[in-house]
Coordinates of C-alpha atoms and ligand atoms in Angstrom, one line a residue:
M1 CA 0.1 0.2 0.2
T2 CA 2.7 2.3 1.0
S3 CA 4.5 1.7 -2.3
T4 CA 1.2 2.4 -4.3
V5 CA 1.0 5.8 -2.8
A6 CA 4.6 6.5 -3.2
S7 CA 4.7 5.5 -6.9
R8 CA 1.6 7.7 -7.6
T9 CA 2.9 10.8 -5.8
E10 CA 6.2 10.4 -7.9
T11 CA 4.7 10.3 -11.1
D12 CA 2.2 13.2 -9.9
A13 CA 4.6 16.0 -9.5
G14 CA 4.5 18.7 -12.3
P15 CA 7.5 20.5 -13.4
A16 CA 7.1 23.2 -10.8
L17 CA 6.8 20.7 -8.2
R18 CA 9.9 18.8 -9.0
H19 CA 11.8 22.3 -9.5
S20 CA 10.7 23.0 -5.8
D21 CA 11.7 19.9 -4.7
T22 CA 15.1 20.3 -6.0
V23 CA 15.4 23.7 -4.7
A24 CA 14.3 22.3 -1.2
R25 CA 16.8 19.4 -1.2
V26 CA 19.6 21.6 -2.6
L27 CA 18.9 24.3 -0.1
L28 CA 18.7 21.7 2.9
A29 CA 21.9 20.1 1.5
V30 CA 23.8 23.6 1.9
I31 CA 22.7 24.2 5.1
A32 CA 23.3 20.7 6.4
A33 CA 27.0 21.4 5.0
G34 CA 27.3 24.5 6.9
A35 CA 26.5 22.7 10.0
A36 CA 28.9 20.0 8.9
A37 CA 31.3 22.6 8.5
V38 CA 30.7 24.2 12.1
L39 CA 31.2 20.5 13.6
L40 CA 34.7 20.2 11.8
L41 CA 35.7 23.6 12.9
W42 CA 35.0 22.3 16.9
W43 CA 36.6 19.0 16.2
N44 CA 39.9 20.5 14.8
D45 CA 40.2 23.2 17.6
T46 CA 39.6 20.5 20.2
G47 CA 42.2 18.2 21.7
T48 CA 41.5 15.2 24.0
I49 CA 38.7 15.9 26.6
I50 CA 39.1 14.6 29.9
G51 CA 36.9 14.8 33.2
A52 CA 33.2 15.9 33.4
A53 CA 34.1 19.5 33.2
Q54 CA 35.5 19.5 30.0
W55 CA 32.9 17.3 28.5
I56 CA 30.3 19.7 29.7
T57 CA 32.1 22.7 28.6
N58 CA 32.7 21.5 24.8
G59 CA 29.0 20.6 24.8
A60 CA 28.4 24.1 25.4
R61 CA 30.8 25.2 23.1
L62 CA 29.2 23.0 20.3
C63 CA 25.9 24.1 21.4
G64 CA 27.0 27.7 20.9
L65 CA 28.5 27.2 17.7
L66 CA 25.6 25.5 16.1
A67 CA 23.3 28.3 17.7
G68 CA 25.6 30.8 16.3
Y69 CA 25.2 29.4 12.9
T70 CA 21.4 28.6 12.7
A71 CA 20.8 32.6 13.6
P72 CA 21.9 34.1 10.1
V73 CA 20.6 30.8 8.3
L74 CA 17.1 31.6 10.0
V75 CA 17.2 35.3 9.0
L76 CA 18.1 34.5 5.3
L77 CA 15.0 31.8 5.1
M78 CA 12.9 35.1 5.9
S79 CA 14.9 37.5 3.5
R80 CA 12.5 37.4 0.9
I81 CA 15.0 36.0 -1.8
P82 CA 12.9 35.7 -4.8
L83 CA 14.0 32.6 -6.3
L84 CA 13.5 30.9 -2.6
D85 CA 10.0 32.6 -2.2
R86 CA 8.5 31.6 -5.7
T87 CA 9.7 28.2 -5.6
L88 CA 9.4 27.0 -2.1
G89 CA 6.4 29.6 -1.0
T90 CA 6.4 32.1 1.8
D91 CA 4.7 29.9 4.1
R92 CA 6.9 27.0 3.6
L93 CA 9.9 28.9 4.4
A94 CA 8.1 30.4 7.4
R95 CA 7.6 26.9 8.9
W96 CA 11.0 25.9 8.6
H97 CA 12.1 29.6 10.1
A98 CA 9.5 28.6 13.0
M99 CA 11.0 25.1 13.3
G100 CA 14.7 26.2 13.1
G101 CA 14.0 29.1 15.5
R102 CA 12.8 26.3 18.2
Y103 CA 16.1 24.1 17.6
M104 CA 18.0 27.4 18.0
V105 CA 16.5 28.6 21.1
G106 CA 17.2 25.0 22.3
L107 CA 20.8 25.5 21.7
V108 CA 21.2 28.7 23.0
A109 CA 19.4 27.3 26.4
S110 CA 21.7 24.6 26.4
H111 CA 24.9 26.7 25.7
V112 CA 23.9 29.2 28.6
T113 CA 23.1 26.1 31.2
L114 CA 26.2 24.0 30.2
I115 CA 28.6 26.9 29.8
I116 CA 27.8 28.2 33.5
W117 CA 27.6 24.2 34.8
G118 CA 31.1 23.7 33.1
Y119 CA 32.9 26.5 34.2
S120 CA 31.4 26.0 37.7
L121 CA 32.8 22.5 37.8
T122 CA 36.2 24.0 36.1
D123 CA 36.8 26.6 38.9
D124 CA 35.1 24.7 41.8
S125 CA 32.8 27.6 42.5
N126 CA 29.1 28.0 42.8
V127 CA 26.8 28.7 39.9
V128 CA 25.4 32.0 40.8
H129 CA 29.0 33.3 41.5
Q130 CA 30.1 31.6 38.0
T131 CA 27.4 33.5 36.2
T132 CA 28.3 36.9 37.7
Q133 CA 31.7 36.2 36.7
I134 CA 30.8 35.2 33.1
V135 CA 28.3 38.1 32.4
F136 CA 30.4 41.2 34.0
H137 CA 33.9 39.8 33.5
Y138 CA 34.1 38.1 30.0
P139 CA 34.5 40.4 27.3
D140 CA 31.2 41.2 25.3
M141 CA 29.1 39.1 27.6
L142 CA 26.7 41.9 29.1
K143 CA 25.7 42.7 25.5
A144 CA 25.2 38.8 24.8
T145 CA 23.3 38.5 28.0
C146 CA 21.0 41.3 27.0
G147 CA 20.8 39.6 23.4
T148 CA 19.9 36.3 24.8
L149 CA 17.2 37.6 27.2
L150 CA 15.6 39.5 24.1
L151 CA 15.9 36.6 21.9
F152 CA 14.2 34.2 24.8
T153 CA 11.3 37.2 25.0
V154 CA 10.5 37.0 21.1
A155 CA 10.5 33.1 21.3
A156 CA 8.0 33.3 24.2
V157 CA 5.8 36.0 21.9
S158 CA 6.2 33.8 19.3
A159 CA 4.7 30.7 20.7
R160 CA 1.2 29.9 19.1
A161 CA -1.0 30.6 22.0
A162 CA 0.9 33.9 22.8
R163 CA 0.9 35.0 19.4
R164 CA -3.0 34.5 19.1
R165 CA -3.4 37.2 21.5
L166 CA -1.3 39.7 19.9
R167 CA -2.1 42.3 17.0
Y168 CA -0.2 41.2 13.8
E169 CA 2.0 44.4 13.8
T170 CA 3.1 43.7 17.6
W171 CA 4.2 40.3 16.9
Y172 CA 5.8 41.5 13.8
Y173 CA 7.9 44.3 15.3
L174 CA 9.0 42.1 18.2
H175 CA 9.9 39.5 15.8
L176 CA 12.3 42.0 14.2
A177 CA 13.7 42.5 17.7
T178 CA 15.6 39.1 16.9
Y179 CA 18.0 41.2 14.7
V180 CA 19.0 43.4 17.6
S181 CA 19.3 40.2 19.5
I182 CA 21.7 38.7 16.8
F183 CA 23.8 41.9 16.7
L184 CA 24.2 41.9 20.4
V185 CA 25.3 38.3 20.6
F186 CA 27.3 38.2 17.7
F187 CA 30.5 39.7 19.5
H188 CA 31.0 37.6 22.1
Q189 CA 31.3 34.5 19.7
L190 CA 34.6 36.3 18.3
S191 CA 36.0 37.3 21.7
N192 CA 35.3 34.2 23.7
G193 CA 35.1 31.2 21.1
D194 CA 38.6 29.7 21.1
E195 CA 38.2 28.5 17.6
F196 CA 37.9 32.2 16.3
L197 CA 40.5 33.6 18.5
R198 CA 43.0 30.9 17.4
D199 CA 41.9 30.7 13.5
Q200 CA 41.8 33.7 11.4
A201 CA 40.1 31.9 8.4
A202 CA 37.5 30.6 10.5
R203 CA 36.9 34.4 11.8
A204 CA 36.6 35.6 8.3
C205 CA 34.2 32.9 7.3
W206 CA 32.1 33.7 10.3
Y207 CA 32.0 37.4 9.4
T208 CA 31.3 36.6 5.8
L209 CA 28.3 34.7 6.9
Y210 CA 26.8 37.2 9.2
L211 CA 27.6 40.4 6.9
G212 CA 26.2 38.5 3.9
A213 CA 22.9 37.8 5.6
A214 CA 22.9 41.5 6.6
A215 CA 23.5 42.5 2.8
V216 CA 20.7 39.8 1.7
I217 CA 18.3 41.5 4.0
L218 CA 19.2 44.9 3.3
C219 CA 18.7 44.1 -0.4
F220 CA 15.6 42.2 -0.7
R221 CA 13.5 43.6 2.4
F222 CA 14.6 47.4 2.3
A223 CA 16.3 48.3 -1.1
L224 CA 14.3 46.6 -3.4
P225 CA 11.1 47.6 -1.9
A226 CA 12.2 51.5 -1.7
R227 CA 13.2 51.2 -5.4
D228 CA 9.9 49.9 -6.4
A229 CA 7.8 52.5 -4.2
L230 CA 9.9 55.3 -6.2
R231 CA 9.2 53.6 -9.4
H232 CA 5.4 52.9 -9.3
R233 CA 4.1 55.6 -7.0
L234 CA 1.2 53.5 -6.1
R235 CA -2.2 55.3 -4.7
V236 CA -5.5 53.8 -3.8
A237 CA -8.1 54.3 -6.7
E238 CA -11.2 53.1 -5.0
V239 CA -12.7 51.4 -2.0
R240 CA -15.5 49.4 -2.4
T241 CA -17.8 47.2 0.0
E242 CA -18.0 43.8 -0.9
A243 CA -20.1 42.3 1.9
P244 CA -20.5 43.3 5.6
G245 CA -16.8 43.9 7.0
V246 CA -15.1 43.1 3.4
V247 CA -13.8 45.8 1.3
S248 CA -11.9 45.5 -1.8
V249 CA -9.0 48.3 -2.5
F250 CA -8.0 49.3 -5.9
V251 CA -4.5 50.3 -6.2
T252 CA -3.0 52.0 -8.9
G253 CA 0.2 53.7 -10.1
R254 CA 2.8 54.3 -12.6
H255 CA 4.3 51.8 -14.8
L256 CA 1.9 49.1 -13.5
D257 CA 2.7 47.0 -16.8
E258 CA 6.1 46.2 -14.9
L259 CA 4.7 45.4 -11.8
V260 CA 1.9 43.1 -13.8
A261 CA 4.6 41.5 -15.6
R262 CA 6.2 39.9 -12.6
T263 CA 3.3 39.1 -10.4
R264 CA 1.4 35.8 -10.6
P265 CA -2.7 35.3 -9.8
G266 CA -2.5 33.7 -6.6
Q267 CA 0.4 35.8 -5.2
F268 CA 0.4 38.3 -2.4
F269 CA 2.0 41.7 -1.3
R270 CA 2.6 43.3 2.0
W271 CA 0.6 46.6 1.9
R272 CA 1.5 49.6 3.8
F273 CA -0.8 52.8 3.6
L274 CA 0.6 56.0 4.2
V275 CA -2.1 57.5 6.6
P276 CA -1.5 58.1 10.3
G277 CA -2.1 54.7 12.2
L278 CA -1.4 52.4 9.3
A279 CA 2.1 53.8 8.0
W280 CA 3.9 51.6 10.5
A281 CA 2.2 48.3 9.7
A282 CA 2.7 46.4 6.2
N283 CA 0.2 43.4 6.4
P284 CA 0.2 40.7 3.8
Y285 CA -3.1 40.6 1.5
S286 CA -3.6 38.6 -1.7
L287 CA -4.7 40.0 -5.0
S288 CA -8.1 39.2 -5.5
A289 CA -8.1 39.9 -9.3
P290 CA -5.6 39.2 -11.7
P291 CA -3.1 41.9 -12.1
N292 CA -3.6 44.1 -15.0
D293 CA -2.4 47.6 -16.6
G294 CA -5.0 49.6 -14.9
Y295 CA -5.1 48.3 -11.5
L296 CA -4.2 45.8 -8.5
R297 CA -6.9 44.9 -6.3
L298 CA -6.8 43.2 -2.5
T299 CA -10.0 42.4 -0.7
V300 CA -10.0 42.4 3.3
K301 CA -12.0 41.2 6.0
E302 CA -12.1 43.1 8.9
R303 CA -10.2 41.1 11.7
G304 CA -8.5 43.8 13.6
G305 CA -6.9 47.2 13.7
H306 CA -5.3 47.2 10.2
S307 CA -7.9 45.4 8.2
G308 CA -10.5 47.4 9.9
A309 CA -8.9 50.5 8.9
L310 CA -8.9 50.0 5.1
A311 CA -12.6 50.8 4.9
A312 CA -12.0 54.5 5.7
L313 CA -9.0 54.8 3.1
R314 CA -9.4 57.7 0.9
P315 CA -8.8 57.8 -3.2
G316 CA -5.2 59.1 -3.5
T317 CA -3.9 57.6 -0.4
R318 CA -0.1 56.8 -1.2
V319 CA 0.6 52.9 -0.9
L320 CA 3.8 50.9 -0.7
A321 CA 3.5 47.3 -1.8
E322 CA 6.2 44.7 -1.1
G323 CA 6.0 41.8 -3.4
P324 CA 5.1 39.8 -4.9
Y325 CA 5.7 37.0 -3.0
G326 CA 4.4 33.3 -2.6
A327 CA 4.2 30.2 -4.5
F328 CA 0.4 29.6 -4.6
T329 CA 0.3 30.0 -8.4
A330 CA -0.8 28.4 -11.6
A331 CA 2.9 26.9 -11.7
R332 CA 2.0 24.4 -9.0
R333 CA -0.5 22.6 -10.9
S334 CA 0.2 19.1 -12.2
R335 CA -3.1 17.7 -13.6
P336 CA -5.4 19.1 -16.1
K337 CA -8.4 19.2 -13.6
V338 CA -8.2 21.7 -10.8
L339 CA -10.7 22.0 -8.0
L340 CA -10.2 25.3 -6.1
L341 CA -11.7 25.1 -2.7
A342 CA -12.6 28.5 -0.5
G343 CA -13.5 29.2 2.8
G344 CA -14.5 33.0 3.8
V345 CA -12.0 35.5 3.0
G346 CA -9.6 32.7 1.4
I347 CA -11.6 33.3 -1.7
T348 CA -9.2 36.0 -2.7
P349 CA -6.3 34.2 -4.4
L350 CA -8.7 31.7 -5.5
R351 CA -10.9 34.2 -7.4
A352 CA -7.7 35.4 -9.1
L353 CA -6.8 31.9 -10.1
F354 CA -10.1 31.2 -11.3
E355 CA -10.0 33.8 -13.8
T356 CA -6.5 32.7 -15.2
L357 CA -5.7 29.1 -14.5
P358 CA -5.2 27.4 -17.7
A359 CA -8.2 24.7 -18.2
E360 CA -10.1 23.3 -20.8
P361 CA -14.2 23.6 -20.2
G362 CA -15.4 21.1 -17.5
D363 CA -11.9 21.0 -15.9
L364 CA -11.9 23.8 -13.5
T365 CA -14.3 23.9 -10.4
L366 CA -14.6 26.2 -7.6
V367 CA -16.1 25.2 -4.2
Y368 CA -16.7 28.4 -2.0
R369 CA -17.8 27.7 1.6
A370 CA -19.8 30.5 3.5
S371 CA -21.9 30.7 6.6
R372 CA -24.3 33.1 5.3
A373 CA -25.2 34.0 1.7
E374 CA -24.5 37.8 2.5
D375 CA -20.9 36.6 3.1
L376 CA -20.1 35.5 -0.3
V377 CA -18.0 38.0 -2.4
F378 CA -17.3 38.3 -6.0
R379 CA -20.7 36.0 -6.5
E380 CA -21.6 37.9 -10.0
E381 CA -17.9 37.8 -11.0
L382 CA -17.3 34.2 -10.1
D383 CA -20.7 33.3 -12.1
T384 CA -19.5 35.4 -15.2
V385 CA -16.2 33.7 -15.1
A386 CA -17.6 30.4 -14.8
A387 CA -20.0 30.9 -17.7
A388 CA -17.1 32.5 -20.0
R389 CA -14.8 29.6 -19.2
G390 CA -17.0 26.6 -18.9
A391 CA -16.0 26.0 -15.2
T392 CA -18.3 25.3 -12.3
V393 CA -19.1 27.2 -9.2
H394 CA -20.8 25.4 -6.2
Y395 CA -21.7 27.7 -3.1
L396 CA -21.9 25.7 0.0
V397 CA -23.8 28.1 2.1
G398 CA -25.3 27.6 5.7
T399 CA -24.0 27.3 9.3
R400 CA -22.9 23.6 10.8
A401 CA -26.2 23.5 12.6
E402 CA -28.1 24.0 9.4
I403 CA -26.3 21.8 6.7
G404 CA -24.1 19.6 8.9
E405 CA -20.3 19.5 8.0
P406 CA -20.4 20.6 4.2
L407 CA -16.8 19.6 3.7
Q408 CA -17.2 15.7 4.1
T409 CA -15.6 13.2 1.3
R410 CA -19.0 12.4 0.6
T411 CA -20.3 15.8 -0.3
L412 CA -17.0 16.5 -2.1
L413 CA -17.2 13.5 -4.3
G414 CA -21.2 14.1 -4.6
L415 CA -19.9 17.1 -6.7
L416 CA -17.0 15.6 -8.4
P417 CA -16.9 11.9 -8.6
D418 CA -13.3 11.9 -10.2
L419 CA -12.0 14.3 -7.3
R420 CA -8.6 12.1 -6.8
E421 CA -7.9 13.2 -10.6
H422 CA -7.6 17.0 -9.5
D423 CA -5.1 19.2 -8.2
V424 CA -6.6 21.2 -5.4
Y425 CA -6.0 24.9 -4.3
L426 CA -7.1 25.3 -0.8
C427 CA -7.2 28.6 1.0
G428 CA -9.4 29.3 4.3
P429 CA -9.6 29.4 8.0
A430 CA -7.6 26.9 9.6
G431 CA -10.5 24.9 10.8
L432 CA -12.0 24.6 7.3
V433 CA -8.4 23.8 5.8
A434 CA -7.9 20.7 8.5
T435 CA -11.3 19.3 7.5
A436 CA -10.9 19.6 3.9
R437 CA -7.5 18.0 4.0
E438 CA -8.8 15.2 6.0
A439 CA -12.1 14.9 3.4
L440 CA -9.4 15.0 0.4
D441 CA -7.2 12.4 1.8
T442 CA -9.9 10.1 2.6
A443 CA -10.9 10.7 -1.4
G444 CA -7.4 9.6 -2.2
V445 CA -6.0 12.9 -3.3
P446 CA -2.3 12.9 -2.6
A447 CA -0.9 15.2 -0.2
R448 CA 1.3 16.7 -2.8
R449 CA -1.5 17.5 -5.2
I450 CA -3.2 19.6 -2.3
H451 CA -1.8 23.3 -2.4
H452 CA -2.3 25.4 0.2
E453 CA -2.1 29.3 1.0
S454 CA -1.8 29.7 4.7
F455 CA -3.3 33.3 5.9
E456 CA -1.7 32.7 9.3
F457 CA 1.8 32.6 9.5
Ligands
FAD501 C1 -0.1 35.4 2.7 C2 -1.4 36.1 3.4 C3 -2.1 36.3 2.5 C4 -3.2 37.1 3.1 N1 -4.3 37.6 2.0 C5 -5.4 38.0 2.8 C6 -6.5 38.5 1.8 O1 -6.6 38.3 0.8 N2 -7.6 39.1 2.6 C7 -7.7 39.1 4.2 O2 -8.9 39.9 4.5 N3 -6.7 38.8 4.8 C8 -5.6 38.0 4.2 N4 -4.6 37.8 5.1 C9 -4.6 37.8 6.6 C10 -4.4 39.2 7.2 O3 -3.2 39.5 6.6 C11 -4.5 39.5 8.6 O4 -5.9 39.0 8.8 C12 -4.4 41.0 8.7 O5 -3.2 41.4 8.6 C13 -4.7 41.3 10.1 O6 -4.4 42.5 10.7 P1 -5.3 43.2 11.6 O7 -4.8 44.3 12.1 O8 -6.5 43.6 10.9 O9 -5.9 42.5 12.7 P2 -5.1 42.1 14.0 O10 -5.4 43.0 15.1 O11 -3.4 42.2 13.9 O12 -5.3 40.8 14.5 C14 -6.7 40.3 14.8 C15 -6.7 38.6 15.2 O13 -6.2 37.8 14.3 C16 -4.9 37.3 14.6 N5 -3.9 37.5 13.4 C17 -3.9 38.3 12.6 N6 -3.3 38.2 11.6 C18 -2.5 37.1 11.9 C19 -1.6 36.2 11.4 N7 -1.1 36.3 9.8 N8 -1.2 35.0 11.6 C20 -1.9 34.7 12.8 N9 -2.6 35.0 13.6 C21 -3.0 36.4 13.0 C22 -4.5 38.1 15.8 O14 -3.5 37.5 16.6 C23 -5.6 38.8 16.3 O15 -6.1 37.8 17.4 C24 -3.5 37.1 4.8 C25 -2.4 36.5 5.5 C26 -1.2 36.1 4.5 C27 -0.2 35.3 5.7

């Protein structure tokens, strides 16, 4: 049974998925090779280890070195390098970043604990005395201690439960504090690490790694968005109410054709509206219509401060749009038949794909789930596109109390008996996505043919 699934998934992959797998493998191999080089650095600098104190201190050194290596790697994963972002997808990179972040915090905590313990044993002193000695008398250790405490604070805030209680921009800016933390911690590695004190080549490599990561961040997160802002001078053209609590913002600007040429339906931008109260936040919203030379459209459901304020935007408001980002595009698709499965405001990227995904009449289906009929947005547009393309739209409307669980395998197979032959593009609230994945799995759709855009990283 396992082999059947394996062989089916092997042959299922379209060119974009194969390319994305190759990029993922190469990237992971490069990261692993870097980690191996770090181990080698430690090995070369370490003689015979004798006694518990030395074992513990060397454990601390290893954890510290690996944590020091992980920090710039994690920063690079989120630096919005276009090749990585468009092939692997922002949400996949964010998942790797979050997982790597947990490892790094574990490594740093182990490094701190083991170093204090090891030094206490070596000096035969108590832990409190040793901690004070390390923090106040070793070079650059006060800075490193502040950086480490900052890192632990960010880690606590990033935990899922804590994050849900924070506004998006609070979480975002606190997260940026890790750059400060990495900067503060950097120097103690070079001034205390034996391998860097003795080996100038290792020192040069470490500088290159950190300065290289900083340069990539400056380029892709600051310089290129600034260049785009000057070139396109985007402005709000119109704000239109689509449904209760849902508005579309039409954005126009200069040389839009250039922006359109590098944007794919299904992608998103980080939007910053230059009005008081919104200018500090760049929130992610997908394009809800295929980009065209006249305008870019985003459609937003009120959820909190940023999304709720967009209804009050005035035409002419200046806009900065960073992007396009994401790999939720037609390139992912591997089969002629496609099901687009949307829940609530998750319709936005699927609306753009519904109009543009290449498909023969009869091969494209959109299933759109909403609790109330008035929550459905773009109904007229969707019906028009469906009629023009020979595609099908099914609206699954009603609360669970009224219609039961609408995304069961049985329901989906009722709509699409050949469901297992489809690629599925999925976007909606986390609960709906989990239910849909289960139903699709039971229906025999392989996981690699389910393409998901998360609104929640
Ligand atoms: C790639 C991507 C594309 C998106 N596209 C759209 C779109 O087309 N239309 C749309 O309406 N929304 C979209 N979103 C979601 C949208 O970005 C957020 O709802 C919005 O930024 C929330 O900001 P706020 O200030 O209104 O709410 P806040 O006050 O910041 O948050 C309100 C509540 O929602 C939670 N929350 C908000 N954003 C997130 C998040 N990203 N992850 C986890 N929890 C969160 C907060 O913790 C809080 O409890 C998208 C998100 C992503 C990541």
